[in-house]
N, CA, C and O of each residue as an XYZ file, in Angstrom:
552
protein
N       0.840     -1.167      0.000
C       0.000      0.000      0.000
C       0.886      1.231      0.000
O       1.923      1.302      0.659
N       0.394      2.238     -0.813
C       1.348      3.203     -1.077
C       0.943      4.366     -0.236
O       0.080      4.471      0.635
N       1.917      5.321     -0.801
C       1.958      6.753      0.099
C       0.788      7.047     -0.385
O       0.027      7.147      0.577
N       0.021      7.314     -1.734
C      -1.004      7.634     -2.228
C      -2.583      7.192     -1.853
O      -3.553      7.945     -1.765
N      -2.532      5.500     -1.627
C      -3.388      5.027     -0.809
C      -3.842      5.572      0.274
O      -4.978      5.910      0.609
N      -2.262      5.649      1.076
C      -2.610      6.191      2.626
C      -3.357      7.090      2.537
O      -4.500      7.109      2.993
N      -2.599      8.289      1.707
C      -3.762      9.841      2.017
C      -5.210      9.771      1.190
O      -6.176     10.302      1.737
N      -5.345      9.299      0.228
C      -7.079      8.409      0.013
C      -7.346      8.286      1.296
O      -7.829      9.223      1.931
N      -7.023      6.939      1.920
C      -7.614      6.202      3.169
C      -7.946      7.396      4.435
O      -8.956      7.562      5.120
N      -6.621      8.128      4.404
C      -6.948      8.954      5.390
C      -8.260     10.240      5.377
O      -8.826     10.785      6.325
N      -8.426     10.416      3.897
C      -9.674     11.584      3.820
C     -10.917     10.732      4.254
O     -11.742     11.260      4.999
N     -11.118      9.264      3.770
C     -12.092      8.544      3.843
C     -12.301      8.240      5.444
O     -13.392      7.992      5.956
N     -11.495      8.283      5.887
C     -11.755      8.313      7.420
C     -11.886      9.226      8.609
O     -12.328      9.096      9.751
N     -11.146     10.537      7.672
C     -11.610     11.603      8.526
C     -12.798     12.081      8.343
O     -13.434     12.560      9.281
N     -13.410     12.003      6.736
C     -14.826     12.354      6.462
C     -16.033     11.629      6.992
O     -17.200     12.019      6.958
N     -15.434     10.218      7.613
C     -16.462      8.816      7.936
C     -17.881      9.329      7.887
O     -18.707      9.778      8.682
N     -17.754      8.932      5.965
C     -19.022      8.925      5.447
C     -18.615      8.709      3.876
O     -17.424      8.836      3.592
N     -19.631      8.363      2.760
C     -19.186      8.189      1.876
C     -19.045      9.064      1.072
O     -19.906      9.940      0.991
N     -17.611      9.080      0.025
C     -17.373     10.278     -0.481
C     -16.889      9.807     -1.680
O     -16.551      8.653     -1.941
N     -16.879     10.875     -2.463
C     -16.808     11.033     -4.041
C     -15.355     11.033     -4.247
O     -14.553     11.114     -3.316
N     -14.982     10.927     -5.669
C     -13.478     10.654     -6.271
C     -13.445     12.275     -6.207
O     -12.523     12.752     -5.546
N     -14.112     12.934     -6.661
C     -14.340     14.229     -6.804
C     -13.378     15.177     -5.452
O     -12.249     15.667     -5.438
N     -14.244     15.121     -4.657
C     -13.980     15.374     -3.122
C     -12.027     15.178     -2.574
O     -11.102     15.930     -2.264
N     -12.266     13.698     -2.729
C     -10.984     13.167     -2.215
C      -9.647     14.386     -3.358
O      -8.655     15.006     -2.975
N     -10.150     14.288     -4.494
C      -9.480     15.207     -5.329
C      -8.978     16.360     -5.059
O      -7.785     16.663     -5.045
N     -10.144     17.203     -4.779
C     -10.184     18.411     -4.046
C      -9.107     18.448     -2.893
O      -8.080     19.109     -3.044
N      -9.279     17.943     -2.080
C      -8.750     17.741     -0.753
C      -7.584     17.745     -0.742
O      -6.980     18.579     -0.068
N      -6.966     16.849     -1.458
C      -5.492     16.166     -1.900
C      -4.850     17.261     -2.888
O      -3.695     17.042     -3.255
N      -5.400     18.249     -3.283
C      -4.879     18.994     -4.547
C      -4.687     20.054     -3.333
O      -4.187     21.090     -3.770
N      -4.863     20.087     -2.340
C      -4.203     21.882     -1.560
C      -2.978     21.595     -1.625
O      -2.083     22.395     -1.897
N      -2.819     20.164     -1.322
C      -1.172     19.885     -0.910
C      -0.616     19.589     -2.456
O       0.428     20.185     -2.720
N      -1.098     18.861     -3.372
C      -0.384     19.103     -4.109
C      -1.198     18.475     -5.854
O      -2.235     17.812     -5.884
N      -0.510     18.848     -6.949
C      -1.084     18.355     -8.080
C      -1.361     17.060     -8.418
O      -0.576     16.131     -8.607
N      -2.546     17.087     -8.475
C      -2.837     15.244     -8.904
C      -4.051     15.335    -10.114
O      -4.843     16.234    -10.396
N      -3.857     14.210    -10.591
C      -5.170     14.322    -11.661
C      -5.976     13.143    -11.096
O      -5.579     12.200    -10.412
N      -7.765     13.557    -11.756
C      -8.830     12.936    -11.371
C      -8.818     11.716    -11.441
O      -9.489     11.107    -10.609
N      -7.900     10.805    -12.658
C      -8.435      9.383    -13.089
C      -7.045      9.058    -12.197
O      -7.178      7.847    -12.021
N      -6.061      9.354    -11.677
C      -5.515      8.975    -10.301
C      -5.881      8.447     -9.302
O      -5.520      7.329     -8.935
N      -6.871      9.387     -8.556
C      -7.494      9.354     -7.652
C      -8.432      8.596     -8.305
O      -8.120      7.543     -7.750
N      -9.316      8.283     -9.025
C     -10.247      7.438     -9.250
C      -9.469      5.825     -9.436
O     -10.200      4.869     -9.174
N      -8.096      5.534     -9.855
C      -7.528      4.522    -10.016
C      -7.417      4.033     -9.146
O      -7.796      2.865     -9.057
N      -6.503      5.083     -7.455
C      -6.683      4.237     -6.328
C      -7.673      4.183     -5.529
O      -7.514      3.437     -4.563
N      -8.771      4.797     -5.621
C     -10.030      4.680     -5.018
C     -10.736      3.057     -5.635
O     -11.359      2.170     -5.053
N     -10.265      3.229     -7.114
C     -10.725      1.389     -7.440
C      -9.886      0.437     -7.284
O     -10.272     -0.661     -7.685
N      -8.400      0.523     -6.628
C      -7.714     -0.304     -6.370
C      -8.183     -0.667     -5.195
O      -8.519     -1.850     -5.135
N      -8.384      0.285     -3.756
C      -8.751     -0.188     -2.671
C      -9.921     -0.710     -2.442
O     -10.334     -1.181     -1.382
N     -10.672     -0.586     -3.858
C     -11.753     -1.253     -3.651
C     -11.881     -2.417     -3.897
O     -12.882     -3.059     -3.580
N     -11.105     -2.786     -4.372
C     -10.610     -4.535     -5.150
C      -9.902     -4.968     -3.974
O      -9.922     -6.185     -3.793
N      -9.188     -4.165     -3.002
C      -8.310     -4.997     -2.212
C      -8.947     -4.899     -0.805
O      -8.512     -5.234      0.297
N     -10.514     -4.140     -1.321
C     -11.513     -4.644     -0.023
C     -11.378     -3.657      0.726
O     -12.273     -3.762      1.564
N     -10.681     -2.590      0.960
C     -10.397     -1.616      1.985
C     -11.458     -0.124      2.203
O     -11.521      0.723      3.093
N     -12.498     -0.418      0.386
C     -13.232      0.392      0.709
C     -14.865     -0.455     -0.104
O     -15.041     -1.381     -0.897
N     -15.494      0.214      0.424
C     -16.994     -0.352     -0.653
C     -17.557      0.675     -1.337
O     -17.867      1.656     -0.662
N     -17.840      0.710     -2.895
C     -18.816      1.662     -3.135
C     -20.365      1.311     -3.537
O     -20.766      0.184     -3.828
N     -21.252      2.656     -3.489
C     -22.312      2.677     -4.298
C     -22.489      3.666     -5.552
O     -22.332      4.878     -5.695
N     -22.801      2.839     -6.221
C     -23.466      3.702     -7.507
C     -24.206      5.229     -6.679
O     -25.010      5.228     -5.747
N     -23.592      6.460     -7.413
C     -24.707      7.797     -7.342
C     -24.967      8.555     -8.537
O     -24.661      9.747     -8.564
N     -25.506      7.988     -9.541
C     -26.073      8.609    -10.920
C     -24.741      7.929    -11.780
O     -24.569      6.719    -11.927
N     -23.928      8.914    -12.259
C     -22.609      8.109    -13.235
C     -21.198      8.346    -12.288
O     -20.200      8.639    -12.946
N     -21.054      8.263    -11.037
C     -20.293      8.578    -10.274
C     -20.032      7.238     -9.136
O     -20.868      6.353     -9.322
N     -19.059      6.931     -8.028
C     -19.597      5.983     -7.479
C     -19.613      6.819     -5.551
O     -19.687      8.048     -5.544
N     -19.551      6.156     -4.254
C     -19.479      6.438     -3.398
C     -18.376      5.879     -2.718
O     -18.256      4.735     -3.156
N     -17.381      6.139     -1.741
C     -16.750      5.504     -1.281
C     -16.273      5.458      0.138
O     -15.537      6.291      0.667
N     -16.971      3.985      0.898
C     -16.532      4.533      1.793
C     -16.022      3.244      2.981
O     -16.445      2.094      2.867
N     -15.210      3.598      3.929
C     -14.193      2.781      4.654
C     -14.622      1.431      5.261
O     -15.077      1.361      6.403
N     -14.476      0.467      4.536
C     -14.903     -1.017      5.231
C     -14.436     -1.264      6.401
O     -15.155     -1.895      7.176
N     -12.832     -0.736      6.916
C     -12.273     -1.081      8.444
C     -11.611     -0.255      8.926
O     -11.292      0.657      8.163
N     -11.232     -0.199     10.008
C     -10.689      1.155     10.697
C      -9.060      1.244     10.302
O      -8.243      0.442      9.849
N      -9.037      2.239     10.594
C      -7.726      2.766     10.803
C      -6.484      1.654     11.119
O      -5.434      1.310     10.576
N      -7.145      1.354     12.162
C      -6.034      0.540     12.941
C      -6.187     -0.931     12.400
O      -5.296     -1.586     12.941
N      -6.734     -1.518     11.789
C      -6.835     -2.811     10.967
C      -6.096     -2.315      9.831
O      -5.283     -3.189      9.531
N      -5.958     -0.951      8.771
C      -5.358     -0.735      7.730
C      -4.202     -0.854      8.185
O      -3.361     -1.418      7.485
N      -3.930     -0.463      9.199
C      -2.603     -0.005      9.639
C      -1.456     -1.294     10.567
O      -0.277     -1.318     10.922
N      -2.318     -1.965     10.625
C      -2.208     -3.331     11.091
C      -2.061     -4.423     10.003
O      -1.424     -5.449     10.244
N      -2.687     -4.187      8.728
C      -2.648     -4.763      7.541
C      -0.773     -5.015      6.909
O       0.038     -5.894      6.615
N      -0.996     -3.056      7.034
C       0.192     -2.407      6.426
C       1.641     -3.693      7.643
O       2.352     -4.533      7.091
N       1.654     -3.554      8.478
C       3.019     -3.747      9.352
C       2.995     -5.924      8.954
O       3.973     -6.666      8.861
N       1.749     -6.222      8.847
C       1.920     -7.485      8.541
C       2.279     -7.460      7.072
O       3.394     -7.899      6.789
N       1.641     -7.091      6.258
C       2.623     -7.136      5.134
C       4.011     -6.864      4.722
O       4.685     -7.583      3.984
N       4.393     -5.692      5.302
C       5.508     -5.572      5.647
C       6.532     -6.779      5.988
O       7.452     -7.232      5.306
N       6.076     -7.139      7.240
C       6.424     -8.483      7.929
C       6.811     -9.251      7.267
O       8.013     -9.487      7.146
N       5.643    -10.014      6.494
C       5.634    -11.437      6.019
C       6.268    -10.906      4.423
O       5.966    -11.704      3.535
N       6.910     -9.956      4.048
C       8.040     -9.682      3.283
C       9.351     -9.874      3.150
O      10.120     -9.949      2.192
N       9.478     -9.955      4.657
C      11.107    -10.262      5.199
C      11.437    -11.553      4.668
O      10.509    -12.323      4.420
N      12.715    -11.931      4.441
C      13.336    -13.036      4.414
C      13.934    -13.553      5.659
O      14.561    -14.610      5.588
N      13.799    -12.815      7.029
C      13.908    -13.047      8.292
C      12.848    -12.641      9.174
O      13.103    -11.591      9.763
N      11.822    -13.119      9.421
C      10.967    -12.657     10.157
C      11.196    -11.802     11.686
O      10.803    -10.711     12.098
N      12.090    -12.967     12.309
C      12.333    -12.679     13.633
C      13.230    -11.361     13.543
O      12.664    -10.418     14.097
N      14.339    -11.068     13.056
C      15.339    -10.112     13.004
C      14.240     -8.944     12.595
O      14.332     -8.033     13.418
N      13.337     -8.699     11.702
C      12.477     -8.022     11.178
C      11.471     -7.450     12.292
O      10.714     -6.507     12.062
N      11.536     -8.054     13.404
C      10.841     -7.836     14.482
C      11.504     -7.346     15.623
O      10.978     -6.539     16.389
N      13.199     -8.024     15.839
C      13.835     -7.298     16.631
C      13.645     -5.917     16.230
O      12.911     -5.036     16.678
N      14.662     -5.947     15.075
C      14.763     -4.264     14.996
C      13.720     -3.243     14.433
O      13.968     -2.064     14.180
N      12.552     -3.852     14.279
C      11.248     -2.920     14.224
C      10.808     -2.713     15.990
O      10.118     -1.711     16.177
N      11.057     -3.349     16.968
C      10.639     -3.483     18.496
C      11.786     -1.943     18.578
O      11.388     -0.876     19.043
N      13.247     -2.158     18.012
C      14.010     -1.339     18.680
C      13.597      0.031     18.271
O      13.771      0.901     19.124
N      13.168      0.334     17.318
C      12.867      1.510     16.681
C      11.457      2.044     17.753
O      11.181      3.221     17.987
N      11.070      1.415     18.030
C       9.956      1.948     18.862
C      10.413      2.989     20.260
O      11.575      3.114     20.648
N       9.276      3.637     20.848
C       9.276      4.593     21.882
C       8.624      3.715     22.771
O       7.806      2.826     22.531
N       9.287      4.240     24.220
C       8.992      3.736     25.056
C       7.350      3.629     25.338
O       6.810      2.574     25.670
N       7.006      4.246     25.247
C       5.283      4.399     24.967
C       4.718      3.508     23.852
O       3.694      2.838     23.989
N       5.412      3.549     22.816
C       4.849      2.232     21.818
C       5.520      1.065     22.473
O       5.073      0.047     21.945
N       6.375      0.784     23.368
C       6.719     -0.636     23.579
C       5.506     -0.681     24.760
O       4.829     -1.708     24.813
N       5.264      0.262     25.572
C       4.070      0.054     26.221
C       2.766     -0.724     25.712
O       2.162     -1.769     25.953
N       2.684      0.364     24.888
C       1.413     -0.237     24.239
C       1.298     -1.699     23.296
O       0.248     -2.333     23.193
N       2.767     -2.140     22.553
C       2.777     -3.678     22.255
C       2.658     -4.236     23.585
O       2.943     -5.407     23.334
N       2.467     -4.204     24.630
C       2.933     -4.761     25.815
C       1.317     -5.468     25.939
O       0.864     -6.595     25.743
N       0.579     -3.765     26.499
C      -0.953     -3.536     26.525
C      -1.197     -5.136     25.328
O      -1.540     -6.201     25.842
N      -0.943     -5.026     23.685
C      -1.494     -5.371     23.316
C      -1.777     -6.849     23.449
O      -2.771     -7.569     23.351
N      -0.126     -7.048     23.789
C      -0.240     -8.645     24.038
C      -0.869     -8.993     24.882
O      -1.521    -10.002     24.614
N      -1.021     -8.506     26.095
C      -2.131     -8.874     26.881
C      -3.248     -8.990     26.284
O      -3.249    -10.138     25.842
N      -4.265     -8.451     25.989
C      -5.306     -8.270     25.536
C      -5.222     -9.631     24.230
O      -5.562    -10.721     24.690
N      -4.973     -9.642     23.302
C      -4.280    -10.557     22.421
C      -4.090    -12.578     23.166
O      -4.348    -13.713     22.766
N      -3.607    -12.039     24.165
C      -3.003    -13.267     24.695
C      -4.230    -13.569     26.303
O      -4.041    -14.383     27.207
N      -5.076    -12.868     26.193
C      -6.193    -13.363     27.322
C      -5.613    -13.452     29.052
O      -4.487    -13.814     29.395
N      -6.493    -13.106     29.768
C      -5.939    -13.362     30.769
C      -4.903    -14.191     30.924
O      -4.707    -15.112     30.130
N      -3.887    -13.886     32.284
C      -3.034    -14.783     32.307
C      -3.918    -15.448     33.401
O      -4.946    -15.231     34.042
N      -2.628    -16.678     33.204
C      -2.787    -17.701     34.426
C      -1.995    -17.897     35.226
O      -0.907    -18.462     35.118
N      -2.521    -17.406     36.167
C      -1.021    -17.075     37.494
C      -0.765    -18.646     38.045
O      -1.547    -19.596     38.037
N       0.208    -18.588     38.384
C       0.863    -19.947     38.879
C       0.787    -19.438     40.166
O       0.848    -18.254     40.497
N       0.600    -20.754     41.110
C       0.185    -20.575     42.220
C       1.219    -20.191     43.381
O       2.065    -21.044     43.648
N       1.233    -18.976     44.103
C       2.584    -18.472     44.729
C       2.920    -19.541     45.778
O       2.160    -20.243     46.445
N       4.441    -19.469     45.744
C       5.153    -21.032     46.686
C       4.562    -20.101     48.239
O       4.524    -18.905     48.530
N       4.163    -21.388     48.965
C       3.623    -21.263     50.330
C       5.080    -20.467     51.531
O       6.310    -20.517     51.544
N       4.347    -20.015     52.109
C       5.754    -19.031     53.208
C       5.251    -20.062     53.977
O       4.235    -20.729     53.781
N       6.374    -20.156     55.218
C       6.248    -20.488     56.596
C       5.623    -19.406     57.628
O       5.806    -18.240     57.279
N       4.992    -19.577     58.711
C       4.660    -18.334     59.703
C       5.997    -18.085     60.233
O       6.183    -17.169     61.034
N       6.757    -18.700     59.908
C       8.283    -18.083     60.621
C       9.172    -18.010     59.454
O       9.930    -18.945     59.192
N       9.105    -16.708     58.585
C      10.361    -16.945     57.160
C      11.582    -16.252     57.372
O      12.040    -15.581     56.447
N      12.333    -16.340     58.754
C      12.976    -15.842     59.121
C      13.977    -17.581     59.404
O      15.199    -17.508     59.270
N      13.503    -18.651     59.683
C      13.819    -19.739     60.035
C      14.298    -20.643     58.799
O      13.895    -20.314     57.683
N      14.899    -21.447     58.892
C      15.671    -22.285     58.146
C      14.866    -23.207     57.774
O      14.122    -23.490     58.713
N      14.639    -23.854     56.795
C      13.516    -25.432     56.166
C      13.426    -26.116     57.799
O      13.857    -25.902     58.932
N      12.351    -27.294     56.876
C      12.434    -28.104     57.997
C      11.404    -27.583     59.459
O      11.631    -27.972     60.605
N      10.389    -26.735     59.108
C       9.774    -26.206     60.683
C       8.852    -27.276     60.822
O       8.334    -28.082     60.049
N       8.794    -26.987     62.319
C       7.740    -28.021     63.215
C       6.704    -27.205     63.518
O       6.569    -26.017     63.225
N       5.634    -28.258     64.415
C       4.532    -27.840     64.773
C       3.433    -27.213     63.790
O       2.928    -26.091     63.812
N       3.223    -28.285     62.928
C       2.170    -28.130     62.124
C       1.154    -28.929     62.381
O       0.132    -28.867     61.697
């Protein structure tokens, strides 16, 4: 998915509602020159690769975001991924590049991801853990 996709994807989600090739055009042309059957090319690419749905509106179509943000964007880092010819190394040094706040939040995620844990049951103390094995009077 390209740089071009992204900023498509991103009007379609800040507008969350369905919008015209037209529009997205507009939008994308403050920042910089693009032509219409562009924007209409990747508006029908992402629609083939499922990322958006349209409807017919007279000879025009509608377009608008099948999944969030964070599934595109989640899409994007697994593809990425499963590109490598080393997966694991591909993961070290994508972990290292992160901020302490994003290693937080992979942290968050694995939890959530990985379901409650299951605590193992804490080893029993003595009423005296000041004393050596071996106590009496039980």
């Amino acid at each position: 998915m390209g740089e071009l996709e992204d900023a498509v994807m991103t009007r379609v989600w800040k507008w969350n509602r369905p919008v015209t090739v037209r529009e997205v055009l507009e939008d994308i042309q403050r920042d910089r020159s693009i032509a219409y059957t562009t924007v209409m090319t990747v508006l029908d690419n992402l629609h083939q690769k499922g990322w958006v749905r349209r409807e017919a509106e007279g000879r025009a179509y509608r377009y608008e975001a099948v999944s969030t943000r964070a599934a595109y964007a989640a899409a994007l880092m697994n593809d990425a991924w499963s590109q490598s010819d080393n997966p694991a190394a591909a993961l070290v040094a994508f972990f290292g590049m992160m901020s302490e706040e994003q290693r937080a939040a992979l942290r968050d995620a694995m939890r959530i991801v990985q379901g409650p844990e299951t605590r193992s049951p804490e080893p029993e103390t003595t009423e005296n853990p000041g004393s050596s094995g071996g106590g009496t009077g039980r």
